[in-house]
Coordinates of C-alpha atoms and ligand atoms in Angstrom, one line a residue:
M1 CA -193.3 -75.5 198.3
I2 CA -196.5 -75.3 196.2
V3 CA -197.5 -73.9 192.8
L4 CA -200.7 -72.1 192.3
K5 CA -201.9 -71.3 188.8
F6 CA -204.7 -68.8 188.1
G7 CA -206.5 -68.6 184.8
G8 CA -207.7 -65.5 182.9
T9 CA -211.2 -65.2 184.4
S10 CA -209.7 -65.4 187.9
V11 CA -207.6 -62.2 187.3
E12 CA -209.9 -60.2 185.0
N13 CA -210.3 -57.2 187.3
C14 CA -209.1 -55.6 190.5
E15 CA -211.6 -57.4 192.7
K16 CA -210.7 -60.8 191.4
I17 CA -206.9 -60.1 191.6
D18 CA -207.4 -59.2 195.3
R19 CA -209.4 -62.4 195.8
V20 CA -206.6 -64.4 194.2
L21 CA -204.0 -62.7 196.3
D22 CA -206.1 -63.6 199.4
I23 CA -206.0 -67.2 198.3
A24 CA -202.2 -67.1 197.8
N25 CA -201.5 -65.2 200.9
S26 CA -203.5 -67.6 203.1
Q27 CA -200.9 -70.3 202.0
I28 CA -197.8 -68.1 202.1
D29 CA -196.1 -70.3 204.7
R30 CA -196.0 -73.1 202.1
A31 CA -193.5 -71.1 199.9
P32 CA -195.8 -70.5 196.9
V33 CA -194.9 -69.9 193.3
L34 CA -197.8 -68.2 191.5
V35 CA -198.4 -68.7 187.8
F36 CA -200.7 -66.4 186.0
S37 CA -202.5 -66.3 182.7
A38 CA -203.3 -63.0 180.8
M39 CA -206.2 -61.0 182.2
G40 CA -209.6 -62.0 181.0
K41 CA -209.7 -62.5 177.2
T42 CA -206.5 -60.6 176.5
T43 CA -204.9 -63.4 174.5
N44 CA -208.0 -63.7 172.2
K45 CA -207.7 -60.0 171.7
I46 CA -204.1 -60.2 170.7
E47 CA -205.1 -62.9 168.2
D48 CA -207.6 -60.5 166.7
I49 CA -205.0 -57.8 166.5
I50 CA -202.7 -60.2 164.6
E51 CA -205.6 -61.0 162.2
H52 CA -206.3 -57.4 161.5
A53 CA -202.6 -56.4 161.2
V54 CA -201.8 -59.1 158.6
I55 CA -204.6 -57.9 156.3
G56 CA -203.3 -54.4 156.7
D57 CA -206.2 -53.1 158.8
R58 CA -203.9 -51.1 161.0
D59 CA -206.6 -48.8 162.3
K60 CA -208.6 -51.7 163.8
A61 CA -205.4 -53.3 165.1
N62 CA -204.5 -50.1 166.9
I63 CA -207.9 -49.7 168.4
L64 CA -207.6 -53.1 169.9
V65 CA -204.1 -52.4 171.2
D66 CA -205.5 -49.2 172.8
Q67 CA -208.2 -51.2 174.5
I68 CA -205.6 -53.6 176.0
K69 CA -203.6 -50.6 177.2
E70 CA -206.6 -48.8 178.7
M71 CA -207.8 -52.0 180.5
H72 CA -204.4 -52.6 182.1
L73 CA -203.8 -48.9 183.0
K74 CA -207.3 -48.7 184.5
T75 CA -206.8 -51.8 186.6
A76 CA -203.5 -50.5 187.8
G77 CA -205.0 -47.1 188.6
E78 CA -207.8 -48.6 190.6
F79 CA -205.7 -50.4 193.2
L80 CA -202.1 -49.0 193.1
S81 CA -200.8 -45.8 194.4
G82 CA -197.7 -43.6 194.7
G83 CA -194.4 -44.9 193.4
I84 CA -195.7 -48.4 192.8
L85 CA -198.4 -47.0 190.6
A86 CA -196.0 -44.8 188.7
S87 CA -193.4 -47.6 188.0
T88 CA -196.2 -50.0 187.0
Q89 CA -197.7 -47.4 184.6
A90 CA -194.3 -46.9 183.1
D91 CA -193.8 -50.6 182.6
I92 CA -197.3 -51.0 181.1
N93 CA -196.6 -48.2 178.7
D94 CA -193.3 -49.7 177.8
L95 CA -194.8 -53.1 177.1
I96 CA -197.6 -51.6 175.0
S97 CA -195.1 -49.6 172.9
Q98 CA -193.2 -52.8 172.2
L99 CA -196.5 -54.5 171.2
S100 CA -197.4 -51.6 169.0
S101 CA -194.0 -51.7 167.2
L102 CA -194.5 -55.4 166.5
V103 CA -198.1 -54.8 165.2
K104 CA -196.7 -52.1 162.9
G105 CA -194.2 -54.5 161.5
L106 CA -196.9 -57.1 160.8
S107 CA -199.1 -54.6 159.1
L108 CA -196.2 -53.5 156.8
L109 CA -195.2 -57.1 156.0
H110 CA -198.8 -58.4 155.8
E111 CA -197.5 -61.6 157.4
C112 CA -197.1 -63.1 160.8
S113 CA -194.6 -65.9 161.3
P114 CA -195.1 -68.5 164.1
R115 CA -192.2 -66.8 165.8
S116 CA -193.7 -63.3 165.6
R117 CA -197.0 -64.7 166.8
D118 CA -195.5 -66.0 170.0
A119 CA -193.7 -62.7 170.6
L120 CA -197.0 -60.9 170.3
L121 CA -199.1 -63.4 172.4
S122 CA -196.6 -63.1 175.3
F123 CA -197.7 -59.6 176.1
G124 CA -200.9 -60.7 177.8
E125 CA -199.0 -62.6 180.5
L126 CA -196.2 -60.0 180.7
L127 CA -198.9 -57.3 181.4
S128 CA -201.0 -59.3 183.9
T129 CA -198.1 -60.4 186.0
R130 CA -196.6 -56.9 186.2
I131 CA -199.9 -55.6 187.7
I132 CA -200.5 -58.5 190.0
A133 CA -197.0 -58.4 191.4
S134 CA -197.3 -54.7 192.0
R135 CA -200.6 -55.2 193.8
A136 CA -199.1 -57.8 196.1
M137 CA -196.3 -55.3 196.9
E138 CA -198.8 -52.5 197.5
R139 CA -200.5 -54.8 200.0
G140 CA -197.2 -55.2 201.8
I141 CA -196.6 -58.8 200.8
K142 CA -193.0 -59.7 200.1
T143 CA -193.1 -60.4 196.3
E144 CA -190.6 -61.4 193.6
L145 CA -191.6 -61.2 189.9
I146 CA -189.6 -63.6 187.7
D147 CA -189.8 -63.7 183.9
A148 CA -190.8 -67.3 183.0
R149 CA -188.7 -66.9 179.9
S150 CA -185.6 -66.9 182.1
F151 CA -186.2 -70.6 183.1
L152 CA -188.9 -72.2 181.0
I153 CA -186.7 -73.3 178.2
T154 CA -188.2 -75.0 175.1
D155 CA -187.3 -76.0 171.6
E156 CA -188.0 -73.8 168.6
N157 CA -191.4 -75.3 167.8
F158 CA -193.1 -71.9 168.0
N159 CA -196.8 -71.8 169.0
A160 CA -196.6 -75.2 170.7
A161 CA -193.1 -75.4 172.0
I162 CA -191.7 -78.6 173.6
P163 CA -190.1 -78.0 177.0
L164 CA -186.5 -79.1 177.5
L165 CA -186.8 -80.6 180.9
D166 CA -183.1 -80.8 181.8
K167 CA -182.5 -77.1 180.8
I168 CA -185.6 -76.1 182.8
D169 CA -184.4 -78.0 185.9
E170 CA -181.0 -76.3 185.6
A171 CA -182.4 -72.8 185.1
I172 CA -185.0 -73.1 187.8
G173 CA -182.4 -74.3 190.2
E174 CA -180.4 -71.2 189.5
K175 CA -183.2 -68.6 189.4
V176 CA -186.2 -69.6 191.4
F177 CA -185.9 -69.8 195.2
P178 CA -189.3 -70.3 196.8
E179 CA -189.5 -69.5 200.5
P180 CA -192.2 -69.2 203.2
L181 CA -193.6 -65.7 203.6
K182 CA -192.7 -64.7 200.0
L183 CA -194.8 -64.8 196.8
I184 CA -193.0 -65.6 193.6
V185 CA -195.0 -64.4 190.7
T186 CA -194.4 -65.6 187.1
Q187 CA -196.1 -66.0 183.8
G188 CA -197.8 -69.1 182.5
F189 CA -197.9 -70.0 178.8
I190 CA -194.7 -68.2 177.8
S191 CA -191.3 -69.6 177.5
S192 CA -188.1 -69.1 175.6
T193 CA -185.6 -70.9 173.4
E194 CA -182.1 -71.5 174.6
N195 CA -181.1 -68.4 172.7
G196 CA -183.7 -66.3 174.4
V197 CA -186.3 -66.1 171.7
T198 CA -189.9 -66.0 173.1
T199 CA -192.0 -69.2 172.5
T200 CA -195.4 -70.3 173.9
L201 CA -196.7 -73.7 175.0
G202 CA -199.9 -73.3 172.9
R203 CA -203.3 -71.9 173.8
G204 CA -204.3 -72.7 177.4
G205 CA -200.7 -73.6 178.2
S206 CA -200.5 -71.9 181.6
D207 CA -201.7 -75.1 183.2
Y208 CA -198.8 -76.9 181.6
S209 CA -196.4 -74.2 182.9
S210 CA -197.6 -74.8 186.4
T211 CA -196.9 -78.5 186.5
L212 CA -193.5 -78.0 184.7
I213 CA -192.5 -75.6 187.4
G214 CA -193.9 -77.8 190.1
S215 CA -192.1 -80.8 188.8
S216 CA -188.7 -79.0 188.6
L217 CA -189.1 -77.7 192.1
S218 CA -190.5 -81.0 193.5
A219 CA -193.6 -79.2 194.7
Q220 CA -195.8 -80.8 197.3
E221 CA -198.8 -79.9 195.3
V222 CA -199.9 -77.9 192.2
Q223 CA -203.2 -76.0 192.5
I224 CA -205.0 -75.0 189.3
W225 CA -207.5 -72.2 190.2
T226 CA -210.2 -71.6 187.6
D227 CA -213.8 -70.5 187.2
V228 CA -215.6 -73.8 187.9
D229 CA -215.7 -76.1 191.0
G230 CA -213.0 -78.5 189.7
I231 CA -213.1 -81.1 187.0
M232 CA -216.8 -82.0 186.4
T233 CA -218.6 -84.9 184.9
S234 CA -219.0 -82.9 181.7
D235 CA -218.5 -79.3 180.5
P236 CA -221.0 -77.4 182.6
R237 CA -221.4 -74.8 179.9
Y238 CA -223.2 -77.3 177.7
V239 CA -224.4 -80.1 179.9
K240 CA -227.2 -79.8 182.4
G241 CA -226.6 -81.5 185.8
A242 CA -222.7 -81.7 185.5
K243 CA -221.2 -82.4 188.9
T244 CA -217.8 -82.0 190.4
I245 CA -215.6 -85.1 190.6
N246 CA -213.8 -85.6 193.9
S247 CA -210.8 -87.4 192.7
I248 CA -209.5 -88.7 189.4
T249 CA -206.4 -90.5 188.3
Y250 CA -203.6 -89.0 186.2
S251 CA -204.6 -91.2 183.3
E252 CA -208.3 -90.4 183.5
A253 CA -207.5 -86.7 183.7
G254 CA -205.1 -87.0 180.8
E255 CA -207.7 -88.7 178.6
L256 CA -210.3 -86.1 179.5
A257 CA -208.0 -83.2 178.7
F258 CA -206.8 -84.8 175.5
F259 CA -210.4 -85.4 174.3
G260 CA -211.6 -81.9 174.8
A261 CA -212.1 -81.0 178.5
K262 CA -210.7 -77.5 178.4
V263 CA -210.5 -77.2 182.2
V264 CA -206.8 -78.5 182.0
H265 CA -204.4 -78.3 179.1
P266 CA -203.8 -81.8 177.6
A267 CA -200.0 -81.7 178.5
T268 CA -200.6 -80.7 182.1
I269 CA -200.5 -84.2 183.6
Q270 CA -197.2 -85.4 182.2
P271 CA -194.9 -83.3 184.5
A272 CA -197.0 -84.1 187.5
V273 CA -196.6 -87.8 186.8
R274 CA -192.9 -87.4 186.6
Q275 CA -192.7 -86.5 190.3
Q276 CA -196.0 -88.0 191.4
I277 CA -197.3 -84.5 192.4
P278 CA -200.9 -84.2 193.3
V279 CA -202.8 -81.6 191.3
L280 CA -205.8 -79.9 192.8
V281 CA -208.3 -78.1 190.6
K282 CA -210.3 -75.4 192.5
N283 CA -212.7 -72.5 191.9
T284 CA -211.4 -69.0 192.7
L285 CA -215.0 -67.9 193.4
N286 CA -215.6 -70.8 195.8
P287 CA -212.3 -71.5 197.5
E288 CA -214.0 -73.4 200.3
G289 CA -215.3 -76.0 197.9
P290 CA -213.3 -79.3 197.8
G291 CA -212.4 -79.1 194.1
T292 CA -210.9 -82.1 192.3
S293 CA -207.8 -84.0 193.3
I294 CA -205.8 -85.5 190.4
L295 CA -203.8 -88.4 192.0
P296 CA -201.6 -91.3 190.9
V297 CA -204.1 -93.9 192.2
V298 CA -207.8 -93.7 193.0
D299 CA -209.7 -96.7 194.2
D300 CA -212.9 -96.7 192.2
R301 CA -214.3 -97.8 188.9
G302 CA -217.0 -96.8 186.3
V303 CA -217.7 -93.8 184.1
K304 CA -216.4 -90.7 185.7
A305 CA -216.8 -88.0 183.0
I306 CA -217.9 -87.5 179.4
T307 CA -216.2 -85.1 177.1
G308 CA -216.4 -84.1 173.4
K309 CA -214.2 -82.8 170.7
R310 CA -215.4 -81.0 167.6
D311 CA -213.9 -80.4 164.2
I312 CA -212.8 -83.9 163.7
T313 CA -212.0 -85.3 160.2
V314 CA -212.4 -89.0 159.4
V315 CA -210.1 -90.4 156.7
S316 CA -210.9 -93.9 155.4
I317 CA -209.3 -96.3 153.0
T318 CA -210.8 -99.5 151.6
S319 CA -208.8 -102.0 149.7
S320 CA -209.0 -105.7 149.0
K321 CA -205.2 -105.8 148.9
M322 CA -205.4 -105.5 152.7
L323 CA -206.9 -109.0 153.0
N324 CA -204.4 -111.3 154.6
A325 CA -201.6 -108.8 153.7
Y326 CA -199.0 -107.5 156.2
G327 CA -197.3 -104.1 156.0
F328 CA -200.5 -102.4 154.9
L329 CA -201.1 -100.4 158.1
K330 CA -197.4 -99.5 158.1
N331 CA -197.7 -98.0 154.6
I332 CA -200.8 -96.1 155.7
F333 CA -199.2 -94.6 158.7
T334 CA -196.0 -93.7 156.8
I335 CA -198.2 -91.4 154.7
F336 CA -199.6 -89.6 157.8
D337 CA -196.1 -89.5 159.2
R338 CA -194.8 -87.8 156.1
Y339 CA -197.4 -85.1 156.4
K340 CA -196.8 -84.7 160.2
T341 CA -200.5 -85.4 160.8
P342 CA -201.2 -87.3 164.1
V343 CA -203.9 -89.9 164.0
D344 CA -206.1 -90.0 167.2
L345 CA -208.5 -92.9 166.8
I346 CA -208.4 -95.8 164.4
S347 CA -210.8 -98.7 163.6
T348 CA -210.1 -101.5 161.2
S349 CA -211.8 -104.4 159.5
E350 CA -210.3 -106.9 157.1
V351 CA -210.5 -104.6 154.1
S352 CA -210.8 -101.1 155.5
V353 CA -209.3 -98.6 158.0
S354 CA -210.8 -95.4 159.3
M355 CA -208.8 -92.9 161.2
T356 CA -209.6 -89.5 162.9
I357 CA -207.4 -86.5 162.6
E358 CA -207.7 -83.1 164.1
N359 CA -205.6 -81.1 161.6
P360 CA -206.9 -81.5 158.1
E361 CA -204.3 -79.2 156.6
H362 CA -202.6 -81.9 154.5
V363 CA -205.7 -84.1 154.0
D364 CA -205.8 -83.7 150.2
N365 CA -202.2 -84.9 149.8
I366 CA -202.8 -87.7 152.2
V367 CA -205.9 -88.9 150.3
R368 CA -204.0 -88.6 147.0
E369 CA -201.3 -91.0 148.3
L370 CA -203.8 -93.3 150.0
E371 CA -205.6 -93.6 146.6
E372 CA -202.6 -95.5 145.3
M373 CA -203.4 -98.3 147.8
G374 CA -207.2 -98.4 147.5
T375 CA -210.3 -96.2 147.6
A376 CA -209.9 -93.3 150.0
S377 CA -212.4 -90.9 151.4
V378 CA -212.7 -88.0 153.8
E379 CA -215.6 -86.9 156.0
Y380 CA -215.6 -83.5 157.8
K381 CA -217.6 -82.1 160.6
K382 CA -217.4 -85.2 162.9
A383 CA -217.0 -85.1 166.7
I384 CA -215.4 -87.5 169.2
I385 CA -217.3 -88.3 172.4
C386 CA -215.1 -89.9 175.1
L387 CA -216.4 -91.7 178.2
V388 CA -213.6 -91.8 180.8
G389 CA -213.4 -94.0 183.8
Q390 CA -211.4 -96.9 185.3
E391 CA -212.1 -100.5 184.5
L392 CA -215.0 -99.6 182.2
W393 CA -215.0 -103.1 180.7
K394 CA -215.5 -104.9 184.0
D395 CA -219.0 -103.6 184.0
S396 CA -220.9 -106.0 181.7
V397 CA -223.8 -103.7 181.0
F398 CA -221.6 -100.6 180.3
V399 CA -221.6 -100.9 176.6
S400 CA -225.3 -101.7 176.3
R401 CA -226.1 -98.6 178.5
V402 CA -224.0 -96.5 176.1
F403 CA -225.7 -97.8 173.0
G404 CA -229.1 -97.6 174.7
S405 CA -228.7 -93.8 175.3
L406 CA -227.7 -92.8 171.8
N407 CA -231.3 -92.1 170.7
G408 CA -230.6 -92.8 167.0
T409 CA -227.4 -90.8 166.8
P410 CA -225.4 -92.7 164.1
I411 CA -222.0 -93.9 165.2
R412 CA -219.3 -93.6 162.5
M413 CA -216.5 -95.2 164.5
I414 CA -215.9 -96.7 167.9
S415 CA -212.7 -97.2 169.7
L416 CA -212.0 -99.0 173.0
G417 CA -208.9 -97.6 174.8
A418 CA -206.4 -100.3 175.5
S419 CA -205.8 -98.6 178.8
D420 CA -209.3 -99.6 180.0
T421 CA -210.0 -96.0 180.8
N422 CA -211.9 -94.8 177.8
L423 CA -214.5 -95.6 175.2
S424 CA -214.5 -93.2 172.3
I425 CA -217.2 -92.9 169.6
V426 CA -217.3 -90.7 166.5
V427 CA -220.6 -89.0 165.7
P428 CA -221.8 -86.2 163.4
E429 CA -220.8 -82.9 164.9
N430 CA -224.3 -81.5 164.9
K431 CA -225.3 -84.4 167.3
L432 CA -222.5 -83.8 169.8
N433 CA -224.3 -81.8 172.5
E434 CA -227.5 -83.7 172.6
T435 CA -225.7 -87.1 172.6
I436 CA -223.4 -86.1 175.4
Q437 CA -226.4 -84.8 177.4
S438 CA -228.3 -88.1 177.0
L439 CA -225.2 -90.2 177.9
H440 CA -224.7 -87.9 180.9
D441 CA -228.4 -88.3 181.9
E442 CA -227.8 -92.1 181.8
F443 CA -224.6 -92.3 183.8
F444 CA -225.0 -89.4 186.3
Ligands
ADP1 P1 -208.8 -70.8 182.9 O1 -208.9 -69.5 182.2 O2 -209.0 -70.8 184.3 O3 -207.7 -71.6 182.4 P2 -210.5 -72.3 181.0 O4 -211.6 -71.5 180.4 O5 -209.3 -72.6 180.2 O6 -210.2 -71.6 182.4 O7 -211.1 -73.7 181.6 C1 -212.2 -73.7 182.4 C2 -213.5 -74.0 181.6 O8 -213.4 -75.4 181.1 C3 -214.8 -74.0 182.4 O9 -215.3 -72.8 182.5 C4 -215.6 -75.0 181.7 O10 -216.6 -74.4 180.9 C5 -214.7 -75.8 180.7 N1 -214.8 -77.3 180.9 C6 -214.8 -78.1 179.9 N2 -214.9 -79.4 180.3 C7 -215.0 -79.3 181.6 C8 -215.1 -80.3 182.6 N3 -215.2 -81.6 182.4 N4 -215.0 -79.9 183.9 C9 -214.9 -78.6 184.2 N5 -214.9 -77.6 183.3 C10 -214.9 -78.0 182.0
LIG2 N1 -203.4 -66.8 178.1 C1 -203.2 -68.0 177.3 C2 -204.4 -68.4 176.6 O1 -205.4 -67.7 176.7 C3 -202.7 -69.1 178.2 C4 -203.7 -69.7 179.2 O2 -204.7 -69.0 179.6 O3 -203.5 -70.8 179.8 O4 -204.4 -69.3 175.8
MG3 MG1 -207.3 -72.7 180.6

């Protein structure tokens, strides 16, 4: 069997949904499970609804709910007919009235808990899959719509839930039976606790859903269908001359995703590694194109892609007590640990340590505690640039080429991945795009 995942832009209207069903139908003898995101920018719109509802702006929230309703009803009306259209319209109306009730609750309470947020965000995928499954049936394709919350079981960490793999294996074994000549349709991104409370895997999490499902079903392949020709040497929205990469290893793809390449969600690779499943990234608008294969092993070396991550905060501590002392780093990390703040990059000298964090929510408390050990400081508006590739250090001129292309951009930190697959540098955020472009011009 295989898993195919389609992102929001791939299903944003009737024409695109039909195109996606053509792609799936052409592989129907491989027992496909189809995983869908919400249509277009629906999830962003639900986030807007939440923002308006919690400040009590119920009118604006209702206008946005109506827009979501109209868009889905219009899509259904354009390519469904008869009884299928009627039952799909009834289901859309039912989902929208559930959404409206939740929005009403938020605007009365002026508050949205993480748990409510997940309940609201789930409607994008529930609506899209209802329509897509109906369209497949209308086209005469044998189709089964399965609610992902019946098998994608997670913990209660709302907004970024952690999958419980054993429970998922068990539930999928009981509920999901792929077979040739049948399309199974399900939602990406949404999941549920053991008690049936809706959770989500975090924004962009449909990619992760697809490899979780693929891994539980021992899929031959997971295909991630998106709006670009695969994983590229850099984000084509910002970098001129970005090219598609033919093949990339799990660890390279993992580093790229972690350091900002939105094309796959950072957690996507782990489940694929578990069963050594190849992941193919392809373009819905160019299905003939080769796309990118993410594989356990690829025989090459050198820089393969450059990515960037904005909104990085650097926390530093300088202390002469560090000199020749042990236990110092442990004390520093205990503080970050206490505030549940992950550190991404770190660079040290004899008397100072600098660390990058993504979430500065607790930074004031962290700095206050660090001050007890030395002089601490915080710098905002930094960015990480990550060069990814295998055996980067075997190329003796690699580092000099990197530094030679910086054109005066100041480097705040540098970190060499122990895995040999990445070099990360921290630069001012306002220099991010131009620095990536000049590194890209140098290496590609
Ligand atoms: P989907 O809705 O299909 O999940 P996303 O918008 O989440 O699509 O991801 C696809 C986008 O990722 C592309 O349109 C592209 O702008 C961006 N992107 C960022 N880095 C890369 C990269 N290295 N290669 C390809 N796309 C990238
Ligand atoms: N619809 C969700 C989002 O926009 C999940 C996804 O697209 O992967 O974040
Ligand atoms: Mg995505």
